[in-house]
């Protein structure tokens, strides 16, 4: 069975919880990460041996070719980032509710 390649968006403190779990699953491979905070991203890359550290989602998808994206950004960023990610043909796991306001649910 080939591995499911996972790309990660976000490098908040919760990411280590997710990476600890998915790195223990033999059929999952963490292939890349992007975040607004480059310094945090570089720490995660070194700690977990992730091969691609991208500046944006488009680069992450082009360089790492993930089968799935994990959207692990803060609640106030979920809607705007999810909206951008949905433009790409890739499965997306959204950790939090993809909206904060009632108006956002109507867009």
Tab-separated table of C-alpha atoms in Angstrom:
chain	number	residue	atom	x	y	z
A	1	UNK	CA	0.000	0.000	0.000
A	2	UNK	CA	1.370	3.424	-0.884
A	3	UNK	CA	1.542	6.077	1.797
A	4	UNK	CA	-0.895	8.972	2.060
A	5	UNK	CA	1.143	12.161	1.640
A	6	UNK	CA	0.042	14.888	4.051
A	7	UNK	CA	0.810	18.595	3.776
A	8	UNK	CA	0.330	20.834	6.786
A	9	UNK	CA	-0.813	24.440	6.944
A	10	UNK	CA	-0.001	26.132	10.236
A	11	UNK	CA	2.686	25.752	12.874
A	12	UNK	CA	0.891	26.588	16.110
A	13	UNK	CA	1.568	24.680	19.318
A	14	UNK	CA	-1.174	22.125	18.534
A	15	UNK	CA	0.737	20.891	15.504
A	16	UNK	CA	3.011	18.712	17.608
A	17	UNK	CA	-0.007	16.805	18.952
A	18	UNK	CA	-1.165	16.096	15.408
A	19	UNK	CA	2.315	15.220	14.157
A	20	UNK	CA	2.979	12.864	17.063
A	21	UNK	CA	-0.119	10.894	16.094
A	22	UNK	CA	0.222	10.922	12.309
A	23	UNK	CA	3.948	10.188	12.386
A	24	UNK	CA	3.157	6.992	14.298
A	25	UNK	CA	0.856	5.772	11.512
A	26	UNK	CA	2.929	3.775	9.055
A	27	UNK	CA	0.799	4.560	5.986
A	28	UNK	CA	1.038	8.355	6.414
A	29	UNK	CA	3.973	10.503	5.322
A	30	UNK	CA	4.300	14.161	6.301
A	31	UNK	CA	5.633	15.726	3.106
A	32	UNK	CA	5.500	19.487	3.646
A	33	UNK	CA	4.442	22.434	5.740
A	34	UNK	CA	3.672	26.111	5.338
A	35	UNK	CA	2.835	28.774	7.901
A	36	UNK	CA	2.786	32.536	8.354
A	37	UNK	CA	5.493	32.111	10.971
A	38	UNK	CA	8.603	30.891	9.157
A	39	UNK	CA	10.634	30.526	12.369
A	40	UNK	CA	8.090	28.141	13.923
A	41	UNK	CA	7.848	26.246	10.654
A	42	UNK	CA	11.594	25.647	10.510
A	43	UNK	CA	11.564	24.237	14.061
A	44	UNK	CA	8.801	21.783	13.152
A	45	UNK	CA	10.598	20.761	9.944
A	46	UNK	CA	13.780	19.965	11.862
A	47	UNK	CA	11.993	18.214	14.715
A	48	UNK	CA	9.854	15.936	12.533
A	49	UNK	CA	12.061	15.571	9.447
A	50	UNK	CA	9.540	17.113	7.075
A	51	UNK	CA	11.206	17.609	3.705
A	52	UNK	CA	9.376	20.627	2.241
A	53	UNK	CA	9.047	23.995	3.985
A	54	UNK	CA	7.047	26.322	1.731
A	55	UNK	CA	6.219	30.009	1.838
A	56	UNK	CA	2.586	29.547	0.774
A	57	UNK	CA	-0.087	26.943	0.031
A	58	UNK	CA	0.463	26.986	-3.727
A	59	UNK	CA	4.179	26.262	-3.292
A	60	UNK	CA	3.426	23.552	-0.746
A	61	UNK	CA	1.136	21.780	-3.192
A	62	UNK	CA	3.524	22.181	-6.128
A	63	UNK	CA	6.644	21.083	-4.212
A	64	UNK	CA	5.283	18.380	-1.881
A	65	UNK	CA	2.383	17.024	-3.985
A	66	UNK	CA	0.255	16.085	-0.940
A	67	UNK	CA	-2.798	13.843	-1.173
A	68	UNK	CA	-4.315	15.667	1.803
A	69	UNK	CA	-3.848	19.027	3.502
A	70	UNK	CA	-4.285	19.439	7.246
A	71	UNK	CA	-5.464	22.955	8.044
A	72	UNK	CA	-4.121	23.660	11.552
A	73	UNK	CA	-4.345	27.448	11.802
A	74	UNK	CA	-5.883	29.641	14.491
A	75	UNK	CA	-9.661	30.033	14.648
A	76	UNK	CA	-9.559	33.587	13.333
A	77	UNK	CA	-7.635	32.407	10.238
A	78	UNK	CA	-9.618	29.271	9.393
A	79	UNK	CA	-12.183	30.884	7.106
A	80	UNK	CA	-9.759	32.888	4.968
A	81	UNK	CA	-7.228	30.068	4.656
A	82	UNK	CA	-9.878	27.397	3.998
A	83	UNK	CA	-11.374	29.550	1.281
A	84	UNK	CA	-7.986	29.792	-0.480
A	85	UNK	CA	-7.223	26.095	-0.051
A	86	UNK	CA	-10.544	25.041	-1.591
A	87	UNK	CA	-9.346	26.441	-4.934
A	88	UNK	CA	-6.880	23.551	-5.232
A	89	UNK	CA	-7.822	20.000	-6.122
A	90	UNK	CA	-6.763	18.318	-2.897
A	91	UNK	CA	-8.557	16.817	0.107
A	92	UNK	CA	-8.585	19.062	3.183
A	93	UNK	CA	-8.871	18.225	6.879
A	94	UNK	CA	-10.042	21.330	8.759
A	95	UNK	CA	-9.347	21.040	12.469
A	96	UNK	CA	-11.803	23.737	13.550
A	97	UNK	CA	-15.119	25.030	12.333
A	98	UNK	CA	-14.474	26.794	8.996
A	99	UNK	CA	-16.409	29.873	10.010
A	100	UNK	CA	-16.707	32.254	12.932
A	101	UNK	CA	-19.640	34.446	11.946
A	102	UNK	CA	-23.089	33.731	10.556
A	103	UNK	CA	-22.242	35.846	7.508
A	104	UNK	CA	-19.277	33.585	6.676
A	105	UNK	CA	-21.561	30.551	6.512
A	106	UNK	CA	-23.540	32.203	3.705
A	107	UNK	CA	-20.564	32.840	1.422
